[in-house]
């Protein structure tokens, strides 16, 4: 029993507010999965301990962003009645598991992780990489396996972490006993959702580049950002032919718009292909397309803003939700850890056979 359950675990580092790239890349899908009713358990984690692996000198930043991320989660429609929302550091079993998993992974294996490699470069760590940062894929394996997650909805930069987790699971189950479950990553089908560019056309949306649209932006901020968005630089006059591939406005439309948006906001067209054709032929101006994108995104973000407003009025309730979730998450992780320790034969005090055998060995009467 238990092993055939469908369980989700995923999470985010609390290093900033979440943006629309997070939304189409993972958050929206999490809410759909939650509401599909086809999962037995759902855990959504705010990965503060992981955030500290490269913010050791800035715990205040992590602390401030926990509530931001929690508000983003709740306002997107993650429902504490259906999903357990919790804070990583409040489940100390995860740290303990990580310590044992470290014995199952080599330094060279960690060095090959492309996401970690890339992050090391981005952070200019060079030779001064914190050990905790270097080993975070191992701690991520603990996050996933502690809950016996079968499904991990993530952005595609996280695929190497899932692969590393699967290797640890196989190795643990092979050496000790079949305790752990091999997870599978779930990434959005739609390519544009996987790589939403910044509003400046940069491939990545990032706080430091100042090119994000945040879920918590006001309608006016969102409108301004969309109207200033980078498009095809060669599409100068309306009659010029334009390029849709790699054009951020069209990548965003691919990620956000649905056919019903046309009837509502732009009845001259029936679907996005018609708009793309017209833009490619020439004769369709950027402003018109951006205005439509603005309508579509405002429609998607409006219910998120409304929920956010309600939760912002009750911040103690948000902390209560996280606290309750963390207690629940710890209970589950403790069960898995106990099974792991039994498999590893480090459950000395629960092992009556061990105690009896040792007593006999030392010649005591039992
Ligand atoms: N690494 C993820 C991020 O960058 C956060 C995270 C930590 C996570 N542990 C996880 C994601 C386990 C999925 C599963 O945001």
Coordinates of C-alpha atoms and ligand atoms in Angstrom, one line a residue:
X1 CA 0.0 0.0 0.0
X2 CA 1.0 3.6 -0.3
X3 CA 3.5 3.0 -3.0
X4 CA 1.0 3.5 -5.8
X5 CA -0.1 6.9 -4.6
X6 CA 0.3 9.9 -6.8
X7 CA 2.2 12.5 -5.0
X8 CA 3.5 16.0 -6.0
X9 CA 6.3 17.9 -4.5
X10 CA 7.7 21.1 -5.8
X11 CA 8.9 24.5 -4.7
X12 CA 10.8 27.7 -5.2
X13 CA 13.6 29.5 -3.5
X14 CA 12.4 32.6 -1.7
X15 CA 14.9 35.0 -3.2
X16 CA 12.3 37.4 -4.9
X17 CA 8.7 37.9 -5.8
X18 CA 7.5 35.4 -8.4
X19 CA 6.9 36.7 -12.0
X20 CA 4.8 35.7 -15.0
X21 CA 7.7 33.4 -16.1
X22 CA 7.3 31.4 -13.0
X23 CA 3.5 31.4 -13.6
X24 CA 3.4 29.9 -17.1
X25 CA 6.5 27.8 -16.4
X26 CA 5.1 26.0 -13.4
X27 CA 2.6 27.8 -11.1
X28 CA -0.3 27.6 -13.5
X29 CA 0.2 23.9 -14.0
X30 CA 0.5 23.2 -10.3
X31 CA -2.9 24.8 -9.8
X32 CA -4.4 22.8 -12.6
X33 CA -2.9 19.6 -11.2
X34 CA -4.2 20.5 -7.8
X35 CA -7.7 21.1 -9.1
X36 CA -7.7 18.0 -11.3
X37 CA -8.2 15.9 -8.2
X38 CA -6.0 13.2 -9.6
X39 CA -3.2 13.5 -6.9
X40 CA -3.4 11.9 -3.5
X41 CA -1.0 14.4 -1.8
X42 CA 0.5 17.7 -2.9
X43 CA 3.4 19.4 -1.2
X44 CA 4.5 22.9 -2.2
X45 CA 7.7 24.0 -0.5
X46 CA 9.3 27.4 0.1
X47 CA 13.0 26.4 -0.2
X48 CA 14.5 28.8 2.3
X49 CA 17.4 26.5 3.2
X50 CA 18.3 26.1 -0.4
X51 CA 18.1 29.9 -0.8
X52 CA 20.6 30.3 2.0
X53 CA 23.2 28.2 0.2
X54 CA 24.1 31.3 -1.8
X55 CA 22.7 33.9 0.5
X56 CA 24.4 32.9 3.7
X57 CA 25.2 36.6 4.4
X58 CA 21.7 37.8 3.7
X59 CA 19.2 35.8 5.7
X60 CA 17.0 38.9 5.9
X61 CA 16.4 38.8 2.1
X62 CA 15.3 35.2 2.4
X63 CA 13.1 35.9 5.4
X64 CA 11.3 38.8 3.6
X65 CA 10.7 36.8 0.5
X66 CA 9.1 33.9 2.3
X67 CA 5.9 35.8 2.7
X68 CA 6.1 37.2 -0.9
X69 CA 6.3 33.7 -2.3
X70 CA 3.5 32.5 0.0
X71 CA 1.3 35.3 -1.2
X72 CA 2.1 34.5 -4.8
X73 CA 1.2 30.9 -4.2
X74 CA -2.1 31.5 -2.5
X75 CA -3.1 34.2 -5.0
X76 CA -2.5 31.9 -8.0
X77 CA -5.0 29.5 -6.5
X78 CA -2.9 27.0 -4.5
X79 CA -5.4 26.1 -1.9
X80 CA -4.2 25.1 1.6
X81 CA -7.2 22.7 1.9
X82 CA -5.8 20.7 -1.1
X83 CA -2.1 21.4 -1.1
X84 CA 0.3 21.4 1.9
X85 CA 2.3 24.6 1.8
X86 CA 5.4 24.5 3.9
X87 CA 8.8 26.0 4.7
X88 CA 11.9 23.8 4.0
X89 CA 13.9 24.7 7.1
X90 CA 11.0 23.8 9.4
X91 CA 11.3 20.1 8.3
X92 CA 14.7 19.2 9.8
X93 CA 14.4 15.6 8.6
X94 CA 15.3 16.9 5.1
X95 CA 18.7 18.0 6.4
X96 CA 19.3 14.6 8.0
X97 CA 18.4 12.7 4.8
X98 CA 20.7 14.9 2.8
X99 CA 23.6 13.9 5.0
X100 CA 23.1 10.2 4.2
X101 CA 22.5 10.9 0.5
X102 CA 25.9 12.6 0.4
X103 CA 27.5 9.2 0.7
X104 CA 25.8 8.1 -2.5
X105 CA 27.0 10.9 -4.8
X106 CA 30.5 11.6 -6.0
X107 CA 32.1 15.0 -6.3
X108 CA 32.6 14.5 -10.0
X109 CA 28.9 13.7 -10.5
X110 CA 28.0 17.0 -8.9
X111 CA 30.5 18.9 -11.0
X112 CA 28.8 17.6 -14.1
X113 CA 25.4 19.1 -13.2
X114 CA 24.8 21.7 -16.0
X115 CA 22.4 23.8 -14.0
X116 CA 24.8 24.1 -11.0
X117 CA 27.7 24.8 -13.4
X118 CA 25.7 27.6 -15.0
X119 CA 24.7 29.0 -11.7
X120 CA 28.3 29.0 -10.4
X121 CA 29.3 31.0 -13.5
X122 CA 26.4 33.5 -13.0
X123 CA 27.4 34.0 -9.4
X124 CA 31.1 34.4 -10.1
X125 CA 31.9 31.9 -7.4
X126 CA 34.9 30.6 -9.4
X127 CA 37.0 28.8 -6.8
X128 CA 35.1 30.0 -3.7
X129 CA 31.9 27.9 -4.2
X130 CA 30.2 27.3 -0.8
X131 CA 30.0 23.5 -0.1
X132 CA 26.3 23.9 0.7
X133 CA 25.6 25.5 -2.7
X134 CA 27.6 22.8 -4.5
X135 CA 25.6 20.1 -2.9
X136 CA 22.2 21.5 -3.2
X137 CA 21.1 19.0 -5.8
X138 CA 21.5 16.4 -3.0
X139 CA 19.3 18.4 -0.6
X140 CA 16.8 18.7 -3.4
X141 CA 16.8 14.9 -3.7
X142 CA 15.9 14.8 0.0
X143 CA 13.1 17.3 -0.6
X144 CA 11.6 15.1 -3.2
X145 CA 12.1 11.7 -1.7
X146 CA 11.0 12.6 1.8
X147 CA 7.5 12.9 0.5
X148 CA 7.8 9.9 -1.9
X149 CA 6.9 12.2 -4.7
X150 CA 6.0 10.6 -8.0
X151 CA 5.6 13.9 -9.9
X152 CA 7.7 17.0 -9.7
X153 CA 6.3 19.9 -11.8
X154 CA 9.2 22.2 -12.5
X155 CA 10.8 24.5 -15.1
X156 CA 13.2 22.7 -17.4
X157 CA 16.3 24.0 -15.7
X158 CA 15.4 21.6 -12.9
X159 CA 15.7 18.5 -15.0
X160 CA 19.2 17.7 -13.9
X161 CA 18.1 17.8 -10.3
X162 CA 15.4 15.2 -11.0
X163 CA 17.9 13.0 -12.8
X164 CA 20.3 13.3 -9.8
X165 CA 17.4 12.4 -7.5
X166 CA 16.5 9.3 -9.5
X167 CA 20.1 8.1 -9.3
X168 CA 20.1 8.6 -5.5
X169 CA 16.9 6.6 -5.2
X170 CA 18.2 3.7 -7.3
X171 CA 21.4 3.7 -5.4
X172 CA 19.7 3.8 -2.0
X173 CA 17.1 1.1 -2.8
X174 CA 19.8 -1.1 -4.3
X175 CA 22.2 -0.8 -1.3
X176 CA 19.7 -0.8 1.5
X177 CA 16.1 -1.6 0.8
X178 CA 13.2 -0.5 -1.5
X179 CA 12.2 2.5 0.5
X180 CA 12.4 5.4 -1.9
X181 CA 10.3 6.3 -4.9
X182 CA 11.8 7.4 -8.3
X183 CA 10.1 10.7 -9.3
X184 CA 9.3 12.1 -12.7
X185 CA 9.6 15.7 -13.8
X186 CA 6.6 17.4 -15.3
X187 CA 7.4 20.3 -17.5
X188 CA 4.9 22.4 -19.6
X189 CA 4.2 21.1 -23.1
X190 CA 4.2 24.6 -24.6
X191 CA 7.7 25.7 -25.5
X192 CA 6.9 29.4 -24.9
X193 CA 5.8 28.6 -21.4
X194 CA 9.2 26.9 -20.7
X195 CA 11.2 29.9 -21.7
X196 CA 9.4 33.2 -21.3
X197 CA 11.8 36.0 -22.2
X198 CA 12.2 39.3 -20.3
X199 CA 10.2 42.3 -21.6
X200 CA 13.6 43.6 -23.1
X201 CA 13.9 40.5 -25.2
X202 CA 16.6 38.9 -23.0
X203 CA 16.2 35.2 -22.9
X204 CA 15.8 35.1 -19.1
X205 CA 13.5 37.1 -16.9
X206 CA 15.4 38.2 -13.9
X207 CA 15.2 40.7 -11.1
X208 CA 18.7 42.0 -11.7
X209 CA 18.0 42.7 -15.3
X210 CA 14.8 44.6 -14.4
X211 CA 12.9 42.9 -17.1
X212 CA 10.2 41.1 -15.2
X213 CA 6.4 41.4 -15.0
X214 CA 5.6 40.3 -11.5
X215 CA 2.4 38.6 -10.4
X216 CA 2.0 41.4 -7.8
X217 CA 2.4 44.3 -10.3
X218 CA -0.5 46.8 -10.5
X219 CA -2.6 46.8 -13.7
X220 CA -0.9 50.1 -14.7
X221 CA 2.6 48.6 -14.2
X222 CA 1.7 45.6 -16.3
X223 CA 0.3 47.8 -19.1
X224 CA 3.4 50.0 -19.2
X225 CA 5.7 47.1 -19.3
X226 CA 3.8 45.4 -22.1
X227 CA 3.6 48.7 -24.2
X228 CA 7.3 49.1 -23.8
X229 CA 8.1 45.5 -24.7
X230 CA 10.9 44.7 -27.2
X231 CA 9.5 43.4 -30.5
X232 CA 11.0 42.8 -33.9
X233 CA 13.5 45.6 -34.4
X234 CA 13.2 45.5 -38.2
X235 CA 9.4 46.0 -38.1
X236 CA 9.6 49.7 -38.3
X237 CA 6.6 50.8 -40.3
X238 CA 3.2 49.2 -40.0
X239 CA 3.3 47.9 -43.6
X240 CA 6.7 46.2 -43.1
X241 CA 6.7 42.4 -42.8
X242 CA 7.4 41.4 -39.2
X243 CA 9.0 38.4 -37.5
X244 CA 7.1 36.4 -34.9
X245 CA 9.8 33.8 -34.0
X246 CA 11.6 34.9 -30.9
X247 CA 9.5 38.1 -30.8
X248 CA 8.7 38.5 -27.1
X249 CA 5.2 39.8 -27.8
X250 CA 4.3 36.7 -29.7
X251 CA 6.1 34.4 -27.2
X252 CA 3.9 35.9 -24.5
X253 CA 0.8 35.5 -26.6
X254 CA 1.7 31.8 -27.2
X255 CA 2.0 31.4 -23.5
X256 CA -1.1 33.3 -22.4
X257 CA -3.8 33.7 -25.1
X258 CA -6.6 31.3 -25.9
X259 CA -9.0 31.3 -28.8
X260 CA -11.9 32.7 -26.6
X261 CA -9.8 35.8 -26.0
X262 CA -10.3 36.8 -29.6
X263 CA -14.1 36.9 -29.5
X264 CA -13.8 39.0 -26.3
X265 CA -11.0 41.4 -27.1
X266 CA -10.1 41.2 -30.8
X267 CA -13.0 39.9 -32.9
X268 CA -11.2 40.8 -36.2
X269 CA -9.3 37.6 -35.8
X270 CA -10.3 34.1 -34.7
X271 CA -7.0 32.8 -33.4
X272 CA -3.3 33.6 -32.9
X273 CA -2.3 32.0 -36.2
X274 CA -4.3 34.6 -38.1
X275 CA -2.6 37.4 -36.2
X276 CA 0.8 35.9 -36.9
X277 CA 0.1 35.6 -40.6
X278 CA -1.0 39.2 -40.8
X279 CA 2.0 40.4 -38.8
X280 CA 4.4 38.3 -41.0
X281 CA 2.8 39.6 -44.2
X282 CA 3.0 43.2 -43.0
X283 CA 0.2 45.7 -42.3
X284 CA -0.2 45.0 -38.6
X285 CA 1.3 47.4 -36.1
X286 CA 3.0 46.4 -32.8
X287 CA 0.8 48.7 -30.8
X288 CA -2.3 46.8 -31.8
X289 CA -0.8 43.5 -30.9
X290 CA 0.5 44.8 -27.6
X291 CA -2.9 46.2 -26.7
X292 CA -4.4 42.8 -27.2
X293 CA -1.6 41.1 -25.2
X294 CA -2.4 43.6 -22.4
X295 CA -6.1 42.6 -22.4
X296 CA -5.2 39.0 -22.3
X297 CA -2.7 39.3 -19.5
X298 CA -4.9 41.6 -17.4
X299 CA -7.7 39.1 -17.7
X300 CA -5.4 36.3 -16.5
X301 CA -3.9 38.4 -13.7
X302 CA -7.1 40.0 -12.3
X303 CA -8.3 37.0 -10.3
X304 CA -4.7 36.6 -9.0
X305 CA -4.7 40.2 -7.8
X306 CA -8.1 39.9 -6.1
X307 CA -7.0 36.8 -4.1
X308 CA -3.8 38.5 -3.2
X309 CA -5.6 41.5 -1.8
X310 CA -7.7 39.3 0.4
X311 CA -4.6 37.5 1.8
X312 CA -2.6 40.7 2.3
X313 CA -5.3 41.8 4.7
X314 CA -4.7 38.7 6.8
X315 CA -0.9 38.1 7.0
X316 CA -1.1 36.3 10.3
X317 CA -3.4 33.8 8.6
X318 CA -0.8 33.2 5.9
X319 CA 1.9 32.4 8.5
X320 CA -0.6 30.1 10.2
X321 CA -1.2 28.2 6.9
X322 CA 2.6 27.8 6.5
X323 CA 3.0 26.7 10.1
X324 CA 0.3 24.1 9.8
X325 CA 1.7 22.9 6.5
X326 CA 5.1 22.6 8.0
X327 CA 3.9 20.4 10.8
X328 CA 2.1 18.2 8.4
X329 CA 5.1 18.0 6.1
X330 CA 7.4 17.1 9.0
X331 CA 5.1 14.2 10.0
X332 CA 5.3 12.7 6.5
X333 CA 9.1 13.3 6.2
X334 CA 9.6 11.7 9.7
X335 CA 7.9 8.5 8.5
X336 CA 10.1 8.2 5.5
X337 CA 13.3 9.0 7.5
X338 CA 12.4 6.2 10.0
X339 CA 12.0 3.8 7.1
X340 CA 15.3 4.9 5.7
X341 CA 17.1 4.5 9.0
X342 CA 15.6 1.0 9.5
X343 CA 16.8 0.1 6.0
X344 CA 20.3 1.5 6.8
X345 CA 20.3 -0.4 10.1
X346 CA 20.9 2.8 12.1
X347 CA 17.7 2.4 14.1
X348 CA 19.6 0.9 17.0
X349 CA 17.1 1.5 19.8
X350 CA 14.1 0.2 17.8
X351 CA 16.0 -3.0 16.9
X352 CA 15.2 -5.5 19.6
X353 CA 17.0 -8.3 17.7
X354 CA 20.2 -6.3 17.7
X355 CA 20.0 -5.6 21.4
X356 CA 19.3 -9.3 22.1
X357 CA 22.1 -10.5 19.8
X358 CA 24.6 -8.1 21.4
X359 CA 23.5 -9.2 24.9
X360 CA 24.1 -12.8 24.0
X361 CA 27.5 -12.0 22.4
X362 CA 28.6 -10.4 25.6
X363 CA 27.3 -13.3 27.6
X364 CA 24.4 -11.7 29.4
X365 CA 21.4 -13.8 30.2
X366 CA 18.3 -12.7 28.4
Ligands
LIG1 N1 15.6 24.6 -7.0 C1 14.3 25.0 -7.0 C2 14.3 26.5 -7.5 O1 15.3 26.9 -8.0 C3 13.6 25.0 -5.7 C4 13.5 23.6 -5.1 C5 14.2 23.1 -4.0 C6 12.8 22.5 -5.6 N2 13.9 21.8 -3.7 C7 13.0 21.4 -4.7 C8 12.0 22.3 -6.7 C9 12.5 20.2 -4.9 C10 11.4 21.1 -7.0 C11 11.7 20.0 -6.1 O2 13.4 27.2 -7.3

